[in-house]
Amino acid sequence: MSPKTITIHRKPKGGARVLEARHAMGPVVRGEALVAKDGFSARYDLDRIAGIFSRPAHKLAGQSYVGKILVLDTAKGGVASAWMLAEMRSRDKVPLAIVFNTVNPILVQGAALGGITMMAGFDEDVTAAIPHGAEVEIDPGKRTIRVL
């Protein structure tokens, strides 16, 4: 009989992993992370009425983004994405927060207009550092995201 390999997953000392961002805005939020090494366009990736990722090629296709913390590679799109985030807020069909490796100024404006917490600019790939489905807490004042 061959020995079994047992893998033990432990949280780092202190109970949570903390990542620091160079850019952050919005209120403190806590929730489930939807993570994908993919981009984000409010215009082309979302069904803003149903509250789901609708572009078939998107890695989060079919999943609801409402009330979730999106952790994605980069922002895509132009001015339409900015006003769409505000329109989504008017119907309560918004994510709690959006976290990016890189972001463009237009999506930052859209997040501000829509009152959505946003973080960007990490020293490591945030889509690899945060597990899909993990509970996370974002504190923009401290520019930190804690993986709980």
mmCIF file of C-alpha atoms in Angstrom:
data_model
loop_
_atom_site.group_PDB
_atom_site.id
_atom_site.type_symbol
_atom_site.label_atom_id
_atom_site.label_comp_id
_atom_site.label_asym_id
_atom_site.label_seq_id
_atom_site.Cartn_x
_atom_site.Cartn_y
_atom_site.Cartn_z
ATOM 1 C CA MET A 1 0.000 0.000 0.000
ATOM 2 C CA SER A 2 1.456 3.360 -1.020
ATOM 3 C CA PRO A 3 1.408 6.290 1.379
ATOM 4 C CA LYS A 4 -1.207 8.974 0.759
ATOM 5 C CA THR A 5 -0.237 12.574 0.237
ATOM 6 C CA ILE A 6 -2.030 14.903 2.582
ATOM 7 C CA THR A 7 -2.104 18.601 1.846
ATOM 8 C CA ILE A 8 -2.854 20.945 4.717
ATOM 9 C CA HIS A 9 -3.968 24.466 3.856
ATOM 10 C CA ARG A 10 -3.389 27.007 6.591
ATOM 11 C CA LYS A 11 -4.127 30.674 6.749
ATOM 12 C CA PRO A 12 -1.059 32.838 7.258
ATOM 13 C CA LYS A 13 -0.323 33.921 10.828
ATOM 14 C CA GLY A 14 -2.659 36.692 11.798
ATOM 15 C CA GLY A 15 -5.583 34.922 10.119
ATOM 16 C CA ALA A 16 -5.616 36.649 6.732
ATOM 17 C CA ARG A 17 -3.437 37.413 3.739
ATOM 18 C CA VAL A 18 -3.154 41.130 3.039
ATOM 19 C CA LEU A 19 -2.414 42.652 -0.367
ATOM 20 C CA GLU A 20 -1.636 46.335 -0.821
ATOM 21 C CA ALA A 21 -2.778 48.420 -3.785
ATOM 22 C CA ARG A 22 -1.289 51.618 -5.157
ATOM 23 C CA HIS A 23 -4.739 53.015 -6.014
ATOM 24 C CA ALA A 24 -8.014 52.730 -4.093
ATOM 25 C CA MET A 25 -11.297 54.570 -3.600
ATOM 26 C CA GLY A 26 -14.719 54.049 -2.096
ATOM 27 C CA PRO A 27 -16.123 52.678 1.139
ATOM 28 C CA VAL A 28 -14.913 49.595 3.023
ATOM 29 C CA VAL A 29 -16.647 46.462 1.709
ATOM 30 C CA ARG A 30 -16.585 42.761 2.509
ATOM 31 C CA GLY A 31 -17.872 39.912 0.363
ATOM 32 C CA GLU A 32 -17.294 36.981 -1.948
ATOM 33 C CA ALA A 33 -14.657 37.361 -4.665
ATOM 34 C CA LEU A 34 -15.373 36.414 -8.278
ATOM 35 C CA VAL A 35 -11.901 35.964 -9.738
ATOM 36 C CA ALA A 36 -10.814 35.557 -13.354
ATOM 37 C CA LYS A 37 -7.717 36.279 -15.419
ATOM 38 C CA ASP A 38 -9.876 38.238 -17.845
ATOM 39 C CA GLY A 39 -10.750 41.827 -18.629
ATOM 40 C CA PHE A 40 -13.864 43.808 -17.755
ATOM 41 C CA SER A 41 -16.174 45.915 -19.880
ATOM 42 C CA ALA A 42 -19.515 46.977 -18.447
ATOM 43 C CA ARG A 43 -20.725 47.409 -22.010
ATOM 44 C CA TYR A 44 -19.671 44.143 -23.643
ATOM 45 C CA ASP A 45 -19.283 41.619 -20.806
ATOM 46 C CA LEU A 46 -22.453 42.137 -18.761
ATOM 47 C CA ASP A 47 -26.181 41.660 -18.983
ATOM 48 C CA ARG A 48 -26.929 44.715 -16.867
ATOM 49 C CA ILE A 49 -30.628 43.840 -16.517
ATOM 50 C CA ALA A 50 -30.121 40.242 -15.314
ATOM 51 C CA GLY A 51 -26.952 41.094 -13.349
ATOM 52 C CA ILE A 52 -24.746 38.394 -14.910
ATOM 53 C CA PHE A 53 -21.637 38.101 -17.058
ATOM 54 C CA SER A 54 -23.134 37.467 -20.484
ATOM 55 C CA ARG A 55 -20.271 37.425 -23.007
ATOM 56 C CA PRO A 56 -19.865 33.679 -23.733
ATOM 57 C CA ALA A 57 -16.066 33.922 -24.007
ATOM 58 C CA HIS A 58 -15.685 35.609 -20.592
ATOM 59 C CA LYS A 59 -14.292 33.335 -17.889
ATOM 60 C CA LEU A 60 -17.156 34.347 -15.549
ATOM 61 C CA ALA A 61 -19.922 33.859 -18.159
ATOM 62 C CA GLY A 62 -23.265 33.023 -16.565
ATOM 63 C CA GLN A 63 -22.253 34.112 -13.048
ATOM 64 C CA SER A 64 -23.971 36.920 -11.161
ATOM 65 C CA TYR A 65 -21.776 39.898 -10.323
ATOM 66 C CA VAL A 66 -24.388 41.624 -8.139
ATOM 67 C CA GLY A 67 -23.123 42.114 -4.590
ATOM 68 C CA LYS A 68 -19.795 40.398 -5.390
ATOM 69 C CA ILE A 69 -16.231 41.663 -5.383
ATOM 70 C CA LEU A 70 -14.862 41.329 -8.902
ATOM 71 C CA VAL A 71 -11.154 40.522 -9.131
ATOM 72 C CA LEU A 72 -10.044 40.840 -12.742
ATOM 73 C CA ASP A 73 -6.953 41.478 -14.807
ATOM 74 C CA THR A 74 -7.704 44.752 -16.543
ATOM 75 C CA ALA A 75 -10.358 47.290 -17.448
ATOM 76 C CA LYS A 76 -11.596 47.456 -21.039
ATOM 77 C CA GLY A 77 -13.807 49.864 -22.818
ATOM 78 C CA GLY A 78 -14.496 53.527 -23.189
ATOM 79 C CA VAL A 79 -16.926 56.129 -21.969
ATOM 80 C CA ALA A 80 -19.935 53.821 -22.293
ATOM 81 C CA SER A 81 -18.533 51.633 -19.494
ATOM 82 C CA ALA A 82 -18.328 54.680 -17.229
ATOM 83 C CA TRP A 83 -21.938 55.793 -17.523
ATOM 84 C CA MET A 84 -23.164 52.182 -17.492
ATOM 85 C CA LEU A 85 -21.777 51.699 -13.969
ATOM 86 C CA ALA A 86 -23.848 54.653 -12.777
ATOM 87 C CA GLU A 87 -26.919 53.304 -14.591
ATOM 88 C CA MET A 88 -26.373 49.889 -12.962
ATOM 89 C CA ARG A 89 -26.277 51.590 -9.531
ATOM 90 C CA SER A 90 -29.669 53.175 -10.206
ATOM 91 C CA ARG A 91 -31.133 49.648 -10.509
ATOM 92 C CA ASP A 92 -29.076 48.053 -7.679
ATOM 93 C CA LYS A 93 -27.302 45.761 -10.184
ATOM 94 C CA VAL A 94 -23.714 46.560 -9.185
ATOM 95 C CA PRO A 95 -20.784 44.655 -7.766
ATOM 96 C CA LEU A 96 -19.635 45.570 -4.254
ATOM 97 C CA ALA A 97 -16.204 46.391 -5.630
ATOM 98 C CA ILE A 98 -13.948 45.943 -8.627
ATOM 99 C CA VAL A 99 -10.289 45.000 -8.153
ATOM 100 C CA PHE A 100 -7.854 45.128 -11.085
ATOM 101 C CA ASN A 101 -4.219 44.511 -11.830
ATOM 102 C CA THR A 102 -4.467 47.528 -14.171
ATOM 103 C CA VAL A 103 -7.265 50.020 -14.725
ATOM 104 C CA ASN A 104 -7.946 52.889 -17.131
ATOM 105 C CA PRO A 105 -9.068 56.404 -16.111
ATOM 106 C CA ILE A 106 -12.496 55.988 -17.706
ATOM 107 C CA LEU A 107 -13.422 53.001 -15.555
ATOM 108 C CA VAL A 108 -12.146 54.832 -12.472
ATOM 109 C CA GLN A 109 -14.516 57.697 -13.329
ATOM 110 C CA GLY A 110 -17.348 55.217 -13.832
ATOM 111 C CA ALA A 111 -16.730 53.537 -10.490
ATOM 112 C CA ALA A 112 -16.694 56.926 -8.773
ATOM 113 C CA LEU A 113 -19.906 57.955 -10.544
ATOM 114 C CA GLY A 114 -21.538 54.642 -9.620
ATOM 115 C CA GLY A 115 -20.297 54.710 -6.025
ATOM 116 C CA ILE A 116 -18.393 51.430 -6.472
ATOM 117 C CA THR A 117 -15.293 50.642 -4.424
ATOM 118 C CA MET A 118 -12.273 50.092 -6.657
ATOM 119 C CA MET A 119 -8.648 49.035 -6.199
ATOM 120 C CA ALA A 120 -5.799 48.607 -8.670
ATOM 121 C CA GLY A 121 -2.038 48.340 -8.928
ATOM 122 C CA PHE A 122 -0.551 45.450 -6.974
ATOM 123 C CA ASP A 123 2.995 44.075 -6.792
ATOM 124 C CA GLU A 124 1.692 40.644 -7.813
ATOM 125 C CA ASP A 125 -1.044 39.297 -10.061
ATOM 126 C CA VAL A 126 -4.142 39.790 -7.921
ATOM 127 C CA THR A 127 -6.075 37.225 -9.996
ATOM 128 C CA ALA A 128 -3.564 34.576 -8.911
ATOM 129 C CA ALA A 129 -3.249 35.787 -5.304
ATOM 130 C CA ILE A 130 -6.966 35.699 -4.432
ATOM 131 C CA PRO A 131 -8.853 32.403 -4.748
ATOM 132 C CA HIS A 132 -12.171 32.393 -6.612
ATOM 133 C CA GLY A 133 -14.977 32.335 -4.044
ATOM 134 C CA ALA A 134 -12.820 33.603 -1.157
ATOM 135 C CA GLU A 135 -14.257 36.075 1.287
ATOM 136 C CA VAL A 136 -12.325 39.339 1.119
ATOM 137 C CA GLU A 137 -12.424 42.715 2.800
ATOM 138 C CA ILE A 138 -11.370 45.876 1.018
ATOM 139 C CA ASP A 139 -10.292 48.966 2.949
ATOM 140 C CA PRO A 140 -9.572 51.737 0.427
ATOM 141 C CA GLY A 141 -8.381 54.128 3.166
ATOM 142 C CA LYS A 142 -5.557 51.709 3.975
ATOM 143 C CA ARG A 143 -5.307 50.553 0.322
ATOM 144 C CA THR A 144 -5.565 46.929 1.482
ATOM 145 C CA ILE A 145 -7.497 43.849 0.522
ATOM 146 C CA ARG A 146 -7.584 41.027 3.081
ATOM 147 C CA VAL A 147 -8.242 37.454 2.049
ATOM 148 C CA LEU A 148 -10.158 36.047 5.027
#
